[in-house]
Amino acid sequence: MTPASPTGVIRKAIDVAGIVQGVGFRPFVYRLANECNLAGHIANTPAGVSIEVQGPVAAVASFLARLPLEVPPLAKITSLLPRDVELQPDIAFRILSSRLDQPPSALISPDVAVCEDCLREMSDPRDRRFRYPFINCTNCGPRFTIIRDIPYDRARTSMASFAMCAACQAEYDDPANRRFHAQPNACWDCGPQVQLLDDRGVRVNAGEPLREAAGLLECGAIVAIKGLGGFHLACNAENDPSVERLRERKRRVEKPFAVMVRGIEDAERFCVVDEAARRSLLSRERPIVLLRRRPEAHVAAGVAPRNLFLGLFLPYTPLHHLLFSSCRCDALVMTSGNLSEEPIAIDNDEAVQRLCGIADAFLVHNRDILRRCDDSVVRQASGQTQKLRRSRGFVPVPVALEGESQPILAVGGELKNTVCIIRGAEAFLSQHVGDLENLEGYHFFEEAVEHLQRILEVRPKVIAHDLHPDYFSTKWALGWAEARLIGVQHHHAHIAACMAENHLDGKVIGIALDGTGYGADGAIWGGEVLLVEYANLHRAAHLDYVALPGGEAAIREPWRIAVSYLAKHYGKSLGGVEIPFIKELDWHNLDILLQMIDRGVNCPLTSSCGRLFDAVAALIGLRAAVNYEAQAAIELEMAAHESTDESAYPFELQHAGETWQIGTRSLFNWLLHDIRRGARVQDISRRFHNGLASLFLGVAEKLREARGLNRVCLSGGCFQNILLFELLRVALRKQKFEVYFHSEVPAGDGGISLGQALVAAHRLHSAGSSS
Ligand SMILES: [Zn+2]
Ligand SMILES: [Zn+2]
Ligand SMILES: [Zn+2]
């Protein structure tokens, strides 16, 4: 350590890592250094920021003490390392231009909802940004979606093409200003502008495009609106014909739409909003929040048919606020601007081309979106915020890990895809990429991988992937001949993701319930109880296999899996013809199906819990075919919410070698019995949910007895079913299990890339230590 000079003056260099770029960190440090009367400088570096301060010992100490405590709202320091350096002849504190001499590891900020200060200025007729739709400051505005490269400077964003006017430049240069070094700073004179286009993409000469778009929405039109991470398709959520028209044109049948409401009071009018939900709605991430709807709420019937919940969110860009202030609609359907299952459109021409025929008009602007980023979706459960889709507002904030690893890329699954890169002791998940089954989805996947590598400045030589040979992500990974490839079983990845975000090590009981995951034996797994360590898994119990007649077709048509279960337990009689489900079957189709099962033609075996939900939903007459993923299971859950029945259908546990088989014969006996005696669908659904909870509690107890394990991780898409999640969590807690679940990443397949990465990291580590 260098002693203080004879004058009592010292100089410290401080390297700060974390989210410290583009969040007003440099102006904050500038002000703090001046308050402490220190000389020196600050600069953005690829790793974060580097600061040097010089002054009396006490003043430097005060600066160091205040620095971590007073950081601006969006900044997040992950490390702060001061060291002594030689005195310099500085007389003032200066902000230097960015340094490019180190490998980048600075964290980019996610996009942030417009702040209160900006909103106040925007609604002030005397302010020069009165009604300006792109107002922002260092505390708010676009980040991730406009960044081309790092370090984060205007020249490396889509604002590069806008030269600041004198007034904006003066704010940008003034360390005392809220817009000091706010990279997207702009105004009416120099910044992006909105335009209204007609249904064919031809510019409309509108005096005020925003007011005209608002007028169109009021009249029932469908307007494509360019947002932060992509286009939305919007229409008045209280107008039945408009919502119906949107469904028809978008070819989206029954899958719920998200609704943006004017303000928190409107949210409360439509849904039950408790304190935690209120915080989520108002958070700067502004996700869609799933809320229990009020039965009397006047939302168009087509917004979320047969669903007790509604996805609500509040305006998050200045443009959204202006739209609401210009029209009388209190609630707008705001759904991704795409055809069903394709990625969201971001480019003006692309939007016109793809959404032509859906939108009656386009409200566009000339600030390019460089990164597609869908809205995030969250809900509150047992006192925590759970993410059902982790995207805008959360990406690219990393998940902190326990240990460091060499860089690893994990490519995720096939549906609800995300990718993940481990760098050091942090895991960075991409935005929601979605389904890879179409060409656009696959391109988006490649784009997300490339961008994440670029902003993190790593090119991992290790790639983790799912075991399913037909997944696009798997095939993509297998194309990298020079990389080290590590295949990770789907449900192993689910549980490892849950362990990682809860910082667990060692061995846990993992209950992984979902629709589809390729098993180590080639069957389709999905009703799994696993003993999991990061590097290994042992399949401790699973739902008994049943044929999935027609494979994918059986996922779209739950009646097939219901027949398969009945045939398994009762042969061709299916347990009796007096059940309405059987009476209503098309006998010709049924015959073909039974032959397929008999001969094992196109009948993969499955232990899927999602398919068991489908079978029960079909059997009790809720749904023979689905219009979107998991629809039958969701409707079964909705029915169960309307019953308080406490009885539970039984399952059988049979020991078969090292693994317990979970039999469903008694379950179906009881189901048929209840259907015959005319029990309410709601009660049957509830007993089925109760049955699953007590089944998996029972399995966990057996494993605790045999293995001495007390920690249980819950993961997989079935835990998006809040009733099943709560019933099982409460039952496990009551029996003194430590129960862990997700809050950082989704329980569904959006979270598996994190688990894949962790499994790969530990396999590398154990391979390294044994060689
Ligand atoms: Zn602001
Ligand atoms: Zn300007
Ligand atoms: Zn899964």
Tab-separated table of C-alpha atoms and ligand atoms in Angstrom, residues 128-129 132 154 163-169 171 185-191, ligand 2:
chain	number	residue	atom	x	y	z
A	128	ARG	CA	-39.966	21.762	-25.110
A	129	ARG	CA	-40.754	18.052	-25.114
A	132	TYR	CA	-42.884	14.147	-27.493
A	154	ARG	CA	-24.797	6.667	-28.841
A	163	ALA	CA	-27.575	14.230	-34.606
A	164	MET	CA	-28.480	16.048	-31.392
A	165	CYS	CA	-29.672	19.654	-31.676
A	166	ALA	CA	-27.869	22.361	-29.676
A	167	ALA	CA	-30.356	22.191	-26.798
A	168	CYS	CA	-30.129	18.396	-26.482
A	169	GLN	CA	-26.356	18.481	-26.820
A	171	GLU	CA	-28.146	18.745	-21.707
A	185	ASN	CA	-31.526	11.831	-25.680
A	186	ALA	CA	-33.738	13.527	-28.291
A	187	CYS	CA	-36.477	16.098	-28.836
A	188	TRP	CA	-39.019	17.255	-31.423
A	189	ASP	CA	-36.258	19.100	-33.326
A	190	CYS	CA	-33.650	16.399	-33.624
A	191	GLY	CA	-35.059	13.003	-32.641
B	2	ZN	ZN	-32.992	17.921	-29.676
